[in-house]
XYZ file of C-alpha atoms in Angstrom:
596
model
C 10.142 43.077 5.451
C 9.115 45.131 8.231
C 11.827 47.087 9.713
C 10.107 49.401 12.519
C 9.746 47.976 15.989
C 7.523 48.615 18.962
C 8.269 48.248 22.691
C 5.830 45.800 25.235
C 7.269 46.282 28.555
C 5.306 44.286 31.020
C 5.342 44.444 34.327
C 4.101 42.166 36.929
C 1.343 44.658 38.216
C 0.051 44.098 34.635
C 0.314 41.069 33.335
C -2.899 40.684 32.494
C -3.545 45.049 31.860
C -2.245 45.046 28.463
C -4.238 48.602 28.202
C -2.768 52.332 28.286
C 0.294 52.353 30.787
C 1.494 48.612 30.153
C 2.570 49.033 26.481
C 5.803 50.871 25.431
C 6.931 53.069 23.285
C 8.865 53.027 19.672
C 7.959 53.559 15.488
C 5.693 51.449 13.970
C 3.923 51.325 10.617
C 0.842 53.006 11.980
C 2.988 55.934 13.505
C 4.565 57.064 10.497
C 3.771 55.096 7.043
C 0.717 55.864 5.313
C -1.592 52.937 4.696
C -1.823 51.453 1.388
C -5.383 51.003 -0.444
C -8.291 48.810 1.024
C -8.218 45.173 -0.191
C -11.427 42.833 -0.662
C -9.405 40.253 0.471
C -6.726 37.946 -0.404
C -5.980 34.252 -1.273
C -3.033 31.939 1.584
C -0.961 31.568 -1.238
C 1.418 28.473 -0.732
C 4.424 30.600 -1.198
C 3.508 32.087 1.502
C 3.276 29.131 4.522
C 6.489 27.607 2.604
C 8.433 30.023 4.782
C 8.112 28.051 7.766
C 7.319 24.563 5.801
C 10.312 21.992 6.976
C 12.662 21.255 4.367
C 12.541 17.916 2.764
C 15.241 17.867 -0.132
C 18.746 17.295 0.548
C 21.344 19.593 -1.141
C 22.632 16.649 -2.734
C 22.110 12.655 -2.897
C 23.818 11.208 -0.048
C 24.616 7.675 0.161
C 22.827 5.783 3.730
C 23.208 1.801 4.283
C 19.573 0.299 4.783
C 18.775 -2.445 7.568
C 16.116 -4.442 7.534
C 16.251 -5.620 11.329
C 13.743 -7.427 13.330
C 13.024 -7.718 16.801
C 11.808 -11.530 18.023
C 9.509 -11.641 20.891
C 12.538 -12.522 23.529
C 13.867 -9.492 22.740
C 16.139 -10.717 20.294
C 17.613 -8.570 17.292
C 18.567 -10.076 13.935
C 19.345 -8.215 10.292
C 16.908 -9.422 7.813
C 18.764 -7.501 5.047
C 21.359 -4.564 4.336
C 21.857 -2.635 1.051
C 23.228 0.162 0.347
C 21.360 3.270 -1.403
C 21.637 7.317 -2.795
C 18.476 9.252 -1.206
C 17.333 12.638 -1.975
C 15.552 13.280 0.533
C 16.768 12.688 4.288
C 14.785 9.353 5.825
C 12.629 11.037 8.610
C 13.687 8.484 11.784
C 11.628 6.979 14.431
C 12.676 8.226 17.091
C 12.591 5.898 20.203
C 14.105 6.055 23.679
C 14.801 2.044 23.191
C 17.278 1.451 20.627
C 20.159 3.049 18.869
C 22.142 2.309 15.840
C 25.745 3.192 16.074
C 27.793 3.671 13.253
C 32.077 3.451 13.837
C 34.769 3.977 12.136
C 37.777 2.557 14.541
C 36.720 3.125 17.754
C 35.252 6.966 17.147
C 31.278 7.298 16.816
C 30.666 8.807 13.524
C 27.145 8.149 13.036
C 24.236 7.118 15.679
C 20.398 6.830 15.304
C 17.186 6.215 16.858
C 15.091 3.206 15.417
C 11.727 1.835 17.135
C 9.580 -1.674 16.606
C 6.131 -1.401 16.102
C 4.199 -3.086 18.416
C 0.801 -2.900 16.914
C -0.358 -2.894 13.337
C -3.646 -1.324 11.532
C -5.582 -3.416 8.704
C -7.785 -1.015 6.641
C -10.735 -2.782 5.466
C -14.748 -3.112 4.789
C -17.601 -3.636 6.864
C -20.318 -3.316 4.545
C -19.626 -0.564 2.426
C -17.572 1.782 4.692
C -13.851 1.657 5.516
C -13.296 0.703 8.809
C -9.230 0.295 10.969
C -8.833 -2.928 13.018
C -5.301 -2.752 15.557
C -3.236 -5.915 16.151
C -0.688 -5.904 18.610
C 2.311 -7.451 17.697
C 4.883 -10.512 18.972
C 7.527 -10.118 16.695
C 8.493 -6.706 14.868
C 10.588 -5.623 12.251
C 12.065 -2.059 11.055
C 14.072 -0.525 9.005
C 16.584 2.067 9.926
C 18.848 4.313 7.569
C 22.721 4.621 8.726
C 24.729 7.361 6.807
C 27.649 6.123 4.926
C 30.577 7.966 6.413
C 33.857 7.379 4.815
C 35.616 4.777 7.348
C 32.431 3.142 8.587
C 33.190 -0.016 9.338
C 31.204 -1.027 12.004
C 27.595 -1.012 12.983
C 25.512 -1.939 16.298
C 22.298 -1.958 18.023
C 22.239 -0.950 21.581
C 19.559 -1.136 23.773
C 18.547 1.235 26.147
C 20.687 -0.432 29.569
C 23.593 0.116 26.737
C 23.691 -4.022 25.805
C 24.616 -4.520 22.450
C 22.031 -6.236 20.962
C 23.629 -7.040 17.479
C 26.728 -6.011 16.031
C 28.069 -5.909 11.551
C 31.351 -5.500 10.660
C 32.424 -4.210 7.533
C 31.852 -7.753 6.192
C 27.957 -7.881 6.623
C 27.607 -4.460 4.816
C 27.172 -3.983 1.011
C 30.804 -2.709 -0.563
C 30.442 1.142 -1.512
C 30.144 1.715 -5.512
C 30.268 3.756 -8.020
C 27.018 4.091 -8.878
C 24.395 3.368 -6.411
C 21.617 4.304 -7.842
C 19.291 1.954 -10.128
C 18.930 3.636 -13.859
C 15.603 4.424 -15.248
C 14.201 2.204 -18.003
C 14.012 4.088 -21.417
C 10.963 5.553 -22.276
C 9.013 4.100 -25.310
C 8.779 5.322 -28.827
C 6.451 7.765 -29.831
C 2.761 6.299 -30.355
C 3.487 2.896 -28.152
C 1.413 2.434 -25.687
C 3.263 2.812 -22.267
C 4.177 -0.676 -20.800
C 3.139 -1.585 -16.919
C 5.652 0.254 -14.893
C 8.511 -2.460 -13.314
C 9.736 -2.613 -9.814
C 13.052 -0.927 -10.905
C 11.210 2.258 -11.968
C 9.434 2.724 -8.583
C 13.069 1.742 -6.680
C 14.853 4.376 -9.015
C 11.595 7.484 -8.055
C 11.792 6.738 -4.416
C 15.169 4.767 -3.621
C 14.153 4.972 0.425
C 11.061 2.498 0.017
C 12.332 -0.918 0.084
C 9.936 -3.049 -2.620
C 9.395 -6.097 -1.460
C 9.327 -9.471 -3.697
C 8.624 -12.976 -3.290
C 10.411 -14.265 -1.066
C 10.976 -11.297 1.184
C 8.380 -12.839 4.012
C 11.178 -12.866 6.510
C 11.565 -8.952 6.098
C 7.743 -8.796 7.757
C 6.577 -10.577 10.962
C 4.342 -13.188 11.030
C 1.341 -11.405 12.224
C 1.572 -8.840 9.790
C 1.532 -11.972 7.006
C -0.808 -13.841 8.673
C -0.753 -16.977 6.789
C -0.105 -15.031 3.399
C 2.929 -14.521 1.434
C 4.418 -11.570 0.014
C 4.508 -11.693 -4.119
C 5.782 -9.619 -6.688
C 3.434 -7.206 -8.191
C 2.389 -7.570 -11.530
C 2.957 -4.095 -14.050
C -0.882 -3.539 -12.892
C -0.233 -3.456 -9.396
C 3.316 -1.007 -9.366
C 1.190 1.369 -11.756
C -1.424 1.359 -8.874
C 1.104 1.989 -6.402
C 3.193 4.353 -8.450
C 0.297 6.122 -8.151
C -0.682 6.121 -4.770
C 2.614 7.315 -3.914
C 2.822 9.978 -6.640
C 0.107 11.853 -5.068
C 1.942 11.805 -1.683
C 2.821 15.213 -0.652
C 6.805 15.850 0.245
C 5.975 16.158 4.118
C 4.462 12.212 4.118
C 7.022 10.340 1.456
C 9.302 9.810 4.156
C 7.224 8.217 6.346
C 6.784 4.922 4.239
C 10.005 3.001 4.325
C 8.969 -0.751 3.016
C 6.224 -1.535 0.958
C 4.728 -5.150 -0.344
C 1.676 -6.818 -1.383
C 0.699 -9.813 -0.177
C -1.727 -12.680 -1.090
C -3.991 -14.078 1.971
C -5.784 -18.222 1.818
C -8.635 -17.413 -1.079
C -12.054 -16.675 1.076
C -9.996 -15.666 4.274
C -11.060 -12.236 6.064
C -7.949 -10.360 5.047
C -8.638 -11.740 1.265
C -11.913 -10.110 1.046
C -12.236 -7.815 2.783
C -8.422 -5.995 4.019
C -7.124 -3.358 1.893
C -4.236 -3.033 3.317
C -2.196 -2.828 6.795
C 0.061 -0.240 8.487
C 2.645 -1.383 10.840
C 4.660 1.282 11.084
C 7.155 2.444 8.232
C 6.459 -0.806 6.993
C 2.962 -0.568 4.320
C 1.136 -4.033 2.646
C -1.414 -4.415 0.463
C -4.071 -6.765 -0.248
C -2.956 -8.204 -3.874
C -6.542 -9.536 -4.977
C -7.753 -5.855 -4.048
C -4.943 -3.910 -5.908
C -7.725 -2.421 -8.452
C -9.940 -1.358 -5.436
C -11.195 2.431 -6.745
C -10.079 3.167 -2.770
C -6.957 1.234 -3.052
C -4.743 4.811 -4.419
C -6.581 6.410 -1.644
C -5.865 3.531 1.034
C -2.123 3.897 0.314
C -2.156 7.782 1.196
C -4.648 7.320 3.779
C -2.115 4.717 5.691
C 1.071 6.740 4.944
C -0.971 9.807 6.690
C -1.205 7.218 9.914
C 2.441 7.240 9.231
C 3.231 10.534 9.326
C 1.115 11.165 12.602
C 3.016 8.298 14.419
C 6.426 9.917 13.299
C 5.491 13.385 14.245
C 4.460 12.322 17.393
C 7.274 9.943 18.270
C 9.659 13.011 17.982
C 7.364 15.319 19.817
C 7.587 12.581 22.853
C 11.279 12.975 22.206
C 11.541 16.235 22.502
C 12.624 16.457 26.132
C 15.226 14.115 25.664
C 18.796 14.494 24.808
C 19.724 14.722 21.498
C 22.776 15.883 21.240
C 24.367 12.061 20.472
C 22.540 11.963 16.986
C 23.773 13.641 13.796
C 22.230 16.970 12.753
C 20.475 15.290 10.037
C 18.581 13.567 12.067
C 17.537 16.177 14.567
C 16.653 18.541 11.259
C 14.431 15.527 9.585
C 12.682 14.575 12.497
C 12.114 17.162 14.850
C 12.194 20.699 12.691
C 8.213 19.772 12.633
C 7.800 19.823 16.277
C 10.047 22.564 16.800
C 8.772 25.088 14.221
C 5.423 24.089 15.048
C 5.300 23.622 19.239
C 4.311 20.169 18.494
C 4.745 19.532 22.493
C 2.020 16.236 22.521
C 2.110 15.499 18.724
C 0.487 16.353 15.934
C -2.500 14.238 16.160
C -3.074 16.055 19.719
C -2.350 19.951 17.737
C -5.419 18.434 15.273
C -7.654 17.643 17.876
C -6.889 21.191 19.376
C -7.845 22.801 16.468
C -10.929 21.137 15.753
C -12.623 21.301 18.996
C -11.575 25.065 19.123
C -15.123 25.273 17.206
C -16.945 23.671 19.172
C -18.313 26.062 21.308
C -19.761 28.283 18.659
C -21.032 25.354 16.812
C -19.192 24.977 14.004
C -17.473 21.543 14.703
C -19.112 18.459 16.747
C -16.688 16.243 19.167
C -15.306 12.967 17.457
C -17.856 10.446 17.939
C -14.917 7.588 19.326
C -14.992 4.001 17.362
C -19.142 3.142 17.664
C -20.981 2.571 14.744
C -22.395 6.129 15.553
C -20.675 7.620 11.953
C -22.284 5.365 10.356
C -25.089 7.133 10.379
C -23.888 10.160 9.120
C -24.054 11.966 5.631
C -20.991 13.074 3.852
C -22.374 16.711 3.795
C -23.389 16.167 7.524
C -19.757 15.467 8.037
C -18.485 18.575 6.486
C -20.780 20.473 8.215
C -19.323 19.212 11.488
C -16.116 20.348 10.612
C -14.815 16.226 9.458
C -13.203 15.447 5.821
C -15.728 12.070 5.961
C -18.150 10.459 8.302
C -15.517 7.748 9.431
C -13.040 10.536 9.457
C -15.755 12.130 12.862
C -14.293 8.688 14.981
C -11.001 10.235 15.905
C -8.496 13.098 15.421
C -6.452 10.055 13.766
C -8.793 9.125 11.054
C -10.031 13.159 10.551
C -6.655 13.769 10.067
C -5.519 11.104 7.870
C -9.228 10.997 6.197
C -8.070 15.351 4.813
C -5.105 13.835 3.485
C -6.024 11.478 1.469
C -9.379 13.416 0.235
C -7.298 16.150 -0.627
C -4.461 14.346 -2.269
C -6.354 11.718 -3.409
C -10.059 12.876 -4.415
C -12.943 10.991 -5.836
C -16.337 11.326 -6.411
C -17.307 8.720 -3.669
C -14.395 10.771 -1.293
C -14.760 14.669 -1.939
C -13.712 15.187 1.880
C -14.033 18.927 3.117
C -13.442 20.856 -0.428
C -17.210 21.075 -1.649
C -17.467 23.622 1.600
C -15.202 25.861 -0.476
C -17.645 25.621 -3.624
C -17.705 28.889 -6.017
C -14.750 30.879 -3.781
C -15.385 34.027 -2.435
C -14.534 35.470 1.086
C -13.891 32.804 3.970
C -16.454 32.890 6.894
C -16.542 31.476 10.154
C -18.397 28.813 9.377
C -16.213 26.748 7.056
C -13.158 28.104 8.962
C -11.722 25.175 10.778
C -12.060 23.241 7.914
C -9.871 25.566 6.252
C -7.533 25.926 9.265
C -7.084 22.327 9.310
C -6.194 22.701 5.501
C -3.690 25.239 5.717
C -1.840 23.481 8.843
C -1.557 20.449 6.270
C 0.280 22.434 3.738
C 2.231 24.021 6.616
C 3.643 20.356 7.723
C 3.880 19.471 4.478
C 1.169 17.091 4.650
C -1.039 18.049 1.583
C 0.852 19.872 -1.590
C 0.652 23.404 -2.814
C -1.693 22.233 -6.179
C -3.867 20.446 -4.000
C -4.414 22.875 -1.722
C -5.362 25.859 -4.416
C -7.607 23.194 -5.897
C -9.021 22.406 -2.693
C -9.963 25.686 -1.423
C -11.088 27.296 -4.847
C -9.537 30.089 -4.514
C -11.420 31.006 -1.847
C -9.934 34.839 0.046
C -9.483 36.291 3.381
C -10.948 39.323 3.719
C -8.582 42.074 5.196
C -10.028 45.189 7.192
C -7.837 47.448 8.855
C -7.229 46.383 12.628
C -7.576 42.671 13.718
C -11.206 41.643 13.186
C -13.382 38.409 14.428
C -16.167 38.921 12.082
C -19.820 38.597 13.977
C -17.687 39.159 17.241
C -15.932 41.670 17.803
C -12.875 44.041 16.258
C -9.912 45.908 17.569
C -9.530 48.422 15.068
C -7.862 51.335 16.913
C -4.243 52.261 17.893
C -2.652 49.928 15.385
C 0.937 48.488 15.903
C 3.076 46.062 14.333
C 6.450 44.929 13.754
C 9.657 43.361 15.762
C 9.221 43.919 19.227
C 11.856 44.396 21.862
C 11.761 43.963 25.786
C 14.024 43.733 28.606
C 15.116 40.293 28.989
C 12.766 38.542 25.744
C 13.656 37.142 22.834
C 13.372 37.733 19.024
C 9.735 37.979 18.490
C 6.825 40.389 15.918
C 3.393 40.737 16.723
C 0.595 42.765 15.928
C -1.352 45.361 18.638
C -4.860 46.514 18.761
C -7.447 48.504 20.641
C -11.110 47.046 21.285
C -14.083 48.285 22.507
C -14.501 48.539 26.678
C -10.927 49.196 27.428
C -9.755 45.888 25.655
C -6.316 45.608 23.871
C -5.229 42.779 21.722
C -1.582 41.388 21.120
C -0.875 38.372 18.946
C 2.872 37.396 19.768
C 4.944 34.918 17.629
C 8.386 33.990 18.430
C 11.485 34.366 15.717
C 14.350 32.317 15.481
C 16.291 35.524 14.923
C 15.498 39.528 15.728
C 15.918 39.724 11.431
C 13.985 36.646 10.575
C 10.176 36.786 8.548
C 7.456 36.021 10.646
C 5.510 35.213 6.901
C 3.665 32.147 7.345
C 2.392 29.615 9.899
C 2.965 29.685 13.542
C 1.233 27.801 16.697
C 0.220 30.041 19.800
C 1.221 28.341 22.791
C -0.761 28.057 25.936
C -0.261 30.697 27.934
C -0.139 30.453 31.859
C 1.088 32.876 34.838
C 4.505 31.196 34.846
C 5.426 31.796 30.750
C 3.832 35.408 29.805
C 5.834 37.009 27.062
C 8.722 34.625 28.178
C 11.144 34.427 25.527
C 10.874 31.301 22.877
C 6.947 32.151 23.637
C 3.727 32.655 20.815
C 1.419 33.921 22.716
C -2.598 35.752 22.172
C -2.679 38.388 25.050
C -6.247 40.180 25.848
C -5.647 43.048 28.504
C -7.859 45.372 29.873
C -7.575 47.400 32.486
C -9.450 45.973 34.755
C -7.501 42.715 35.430
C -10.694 40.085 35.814
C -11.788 40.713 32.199
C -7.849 39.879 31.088
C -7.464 36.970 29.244
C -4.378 34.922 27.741
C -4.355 32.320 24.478
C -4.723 28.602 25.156
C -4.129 27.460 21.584
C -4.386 29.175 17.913
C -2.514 29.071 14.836
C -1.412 32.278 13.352
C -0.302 32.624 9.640
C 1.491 36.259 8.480
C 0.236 36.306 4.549
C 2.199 40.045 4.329
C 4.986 42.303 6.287
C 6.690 44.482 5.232
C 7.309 48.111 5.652
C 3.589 49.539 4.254
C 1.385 46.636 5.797
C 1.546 43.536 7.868
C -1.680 41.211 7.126
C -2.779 37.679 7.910
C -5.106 35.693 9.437
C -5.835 34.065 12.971
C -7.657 30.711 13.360
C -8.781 28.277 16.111
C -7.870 31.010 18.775
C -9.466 29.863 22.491
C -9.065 32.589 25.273
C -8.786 31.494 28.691
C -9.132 33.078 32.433
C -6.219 33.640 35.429
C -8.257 30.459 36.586
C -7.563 28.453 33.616
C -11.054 28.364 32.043
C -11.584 28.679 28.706
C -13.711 31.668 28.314
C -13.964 32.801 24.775
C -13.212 31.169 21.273
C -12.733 32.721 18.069
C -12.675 30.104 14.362
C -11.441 32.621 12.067
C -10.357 36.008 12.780
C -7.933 38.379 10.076
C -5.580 41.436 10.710
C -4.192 44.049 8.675
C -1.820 46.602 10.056
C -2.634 49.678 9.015
């Protein structure tokens, strides 16, 4: 890791003059270490954008109680079902500003969290021969919520927002602590049997979080979400289909699913024929006379994308609120996304960012909104715009969800963006969005590490010395990087350049500590008179020294592939420069940096 550090000292009388006289003094790599050999370039190896991926094991199995709740239309709350279950992996909450679940043991709050009713639902289904979303909004609403089992629990209630109790358990209504609460996995078979249908106890013992729903569980779903069907239990067929939809999940997204069923619709109805399946939140169904759709493995990540994006951006509305009531758990599952990433609007609203950051060069198109316009379009023309699919081009929703499941879940009939990364080689602007939106995946967790390498076919970024925006313009001069220090800032390491015409570059990313690695993925935030090189602050900062050609970063993402003592290296993309007015003035796709 880089130890040197360099000195920005900025003044008021040049905030926007980053050029000789604004910039301090102090060692840095280029003063005193010689540079290393010239590379061609170099592949984002996942390793890499793990350092700033969110965890998503625990330590250890913990044991939570489940509830199944649902909310009537009155207002009314009512547990459907409790059970009690071992997790390894903390259940990412929805967090909402109108309920609460409080656990109790006596009269001392031991446990307390946030749990929201959907009030719409999506059906994924066909018109013709594409896919196309249809929302419902919703009467009735159910949800499940996950309660840590502290030792002395004994009491559990919902409280609305005005602080009424809208349903209250004693120890009585929850499931007695065991021994062992964890199901056991079936045997495997002997050697040259062919391997039976997987049962609904196998896929509760891989992922004890997802409730499984059987026949009979139709009161665990509201009534629109049935809509005159009935929930069944799935054949072997079926739970092999699902077992695999869900084994190509990536870590980030498994969370985000928290009940699953299929369901059987009136023979010849719409949702018979013609639904795949239906998102209401947490809560996932699938069409049963459609479970060996080719599209059905992808439907099921598709949806559980959706899911993912509603979560993300549930906490990220959260953010300003306080939540210092709710375990640490809670506040590490849910919002060390938003936080590591400046997820301020969401993440859907960070995707739309990114894409339309190439629009003004011409290497994206704008999302064509929920006409029949993509329709119309090719799967290469879609790539070529920058989507993962033509239905992905209708919204930052569907793009996003459409990379996922192309990614995680390829076909021939759904290659999404990875044919623009055919045969390798060096990345160029013109697939670099695509790319950008590919490595921000894998730095959510969204998309795993194997299908990301096989995605991007080992495709490089090429490092020059200096911070380059190939076909635009370099800053390849007085080279600086490391930690840097300032009267009154925070922890934070960037990278320094000269340009051509007096112009001087810093790229800024804030550190949780003045020791931490900045190695992989960080958001620039925008950048405005009232938060330059404020502390907590990522930042792109263009000075010169005339102040009307200054410019500051509205948006970018940032990733650090190398730094350490001989060379700091990585990669800029989706960077838009804007004016003391506001006005977004410049944009750059794909820009790289090596230092020295």
């Amino acid at each position: 890791m880089l130890s040197s550090t360099f000195s920005v000292r900025l003044t008021w009388s040049c905030l926007f003059a980053l050029a000789a006289g604004c910039g301090g003094t102090g060692r840095t790599v280029a003063d005193d270490d010689a540079a290393p050999p010239g590379d061609k370039g170099a592949p984002v190896t996942p390793a890499v954008v793990a350092n700033t991926m969110p965890p998503f094991a625990l330590a250890s199995p913990e044991s939570f109680y489940r509830l199944e709740l649902a909310r009537a239309a009155d207002g009314t709350v009512s547990l459907s079902d409790a059970s009690l279950v071992e997790l390894q992996q903390f259940p990412l909450p929805a967090l909402s500003a109108d309920y609460l679940v409080v656990g109790y043991a006596g009269a001392q709050v031991v446990s307390a969290v946030p749990v929201a009713f959907p009030d719409t639902m999506q059906s994924m289904g066909w018109s013709g021969a594409a896919p196309v979303h249809h929302t419902v909004s919703l009467a009735d609403s159910v949800a499940s919520v996950f309660v840590e089992a502290v030792p002395g629990l004994d009491q559990i209630a919902v409280v609305a927002a005005d602080g009424t109790v809208r349903l209250a358990l004693t120890g009585a209504a929850l499931p007695a602590p065991t021994s062992n609460n964890r199901l056991e996995p079936q045997s495997a078979p002997p050697l040259g049997k062919a391997r039976e249908p997987i049962a609904r106890e196998q896929l509760a013992f891989r992922y004890a979080h997802i409730h499984f729903l059987q026949a009979g569980d139709d009161k665990l779903l509201p009534s629109a979400l049935l809509n005159g069907g009935i929930v069944i239990s799935p054949t072997g067929a079926m739970n092999d289909t699902i077992a695999n939809g869900i084994a190509k999940l990536a870590p980030g997204t498994l969370s985000a699913v928290q009940t699953l069923g299929v369901v059987r619709w009136p023979a010849g109805s719409n949702d018979a024929t013609s639904t795949l399946g239906m998102a209401l939140g947490a809560s996932l169904v699938l069409n049963a006379d459609l479970m060996q759709d080719p599209e059905m493995e992808l439907t099921i990540v598709h949806e559980i994308a959706h899911s993912f994006t509603f979560l993300s951006n549930a906490a990220a509305t959260a953010q300003t609120k306080d939540l210092s009531m709710w375990p640490d758990f809670v506040q590490n599952a849910a919002l060390d996304t938003v936080k590591r990433f400046r997820l301020v609007k969401g993440l859907s609203d960070v995707w739309r960012q990114l894409h339309e950051s190439g629009l003004k060069g011409g290497f994206t198109q704008p999302y064509t909104g929920s006409g029949p316009a993509w329709m119309n379009l090719a799967d290469a023309d879609a790539r070529a715009q920058g989507f993962a699919s033509p239905y992905g081009s209708t919204s930052e929703w569907e793009d996003l969800a459409e990379y996922v499941g192309s990614v995680q879940s390829p076909s021939a009939s759904t290659p999404g963006a990875c044919p623009l990364f055919a045969g390798g080689g060096s990345l160029s602007p013109a697939v670099a969005i695509p790319y950008a939106k590919l490595v921000f995946l894998l730095g959510v967790g969204a998309i795993s590490d194997t299908a990301f390498n096989t995605c991007v076919q080992g495709t490089t970024i090429a490092q020059q010395a200096g911070i380059q925006f190939p076909g635009s313009i370099a800053f390849d001069t007085q080279l600086h990087a490391g930690y840097l220090t300032e009267d009154g800032g925070g922890d934070s390491y960037g990278v320094m350049a000269n340009g051509p015409n007096g112009y001087q570059l810093l790229l800024e990313v804030a550190l949780d500590s003045a020791t931490a690695s900045p190695l992989g993925l960080h958001r620039l935030d925008n950048i405005w008179l009232g938060n330059i090189r404020s502390a907590g602050i990522s930042g792109a900062y263009l000075g010169n020294d005339d102040s009307l050609l200054a410019r500051v970063g509205e948006q970018g993402l940032v990733l650090f592939t190398e730094a350490s003592a001989q060379r700091t290296a990585g990669a800029v993309f989706g960077l838009v420069l804007e004016n003391a007015a506001g006005i977004n003035t410049d944009s750059f796709p794909f820009g790289s940096f090596r230092i020295p």
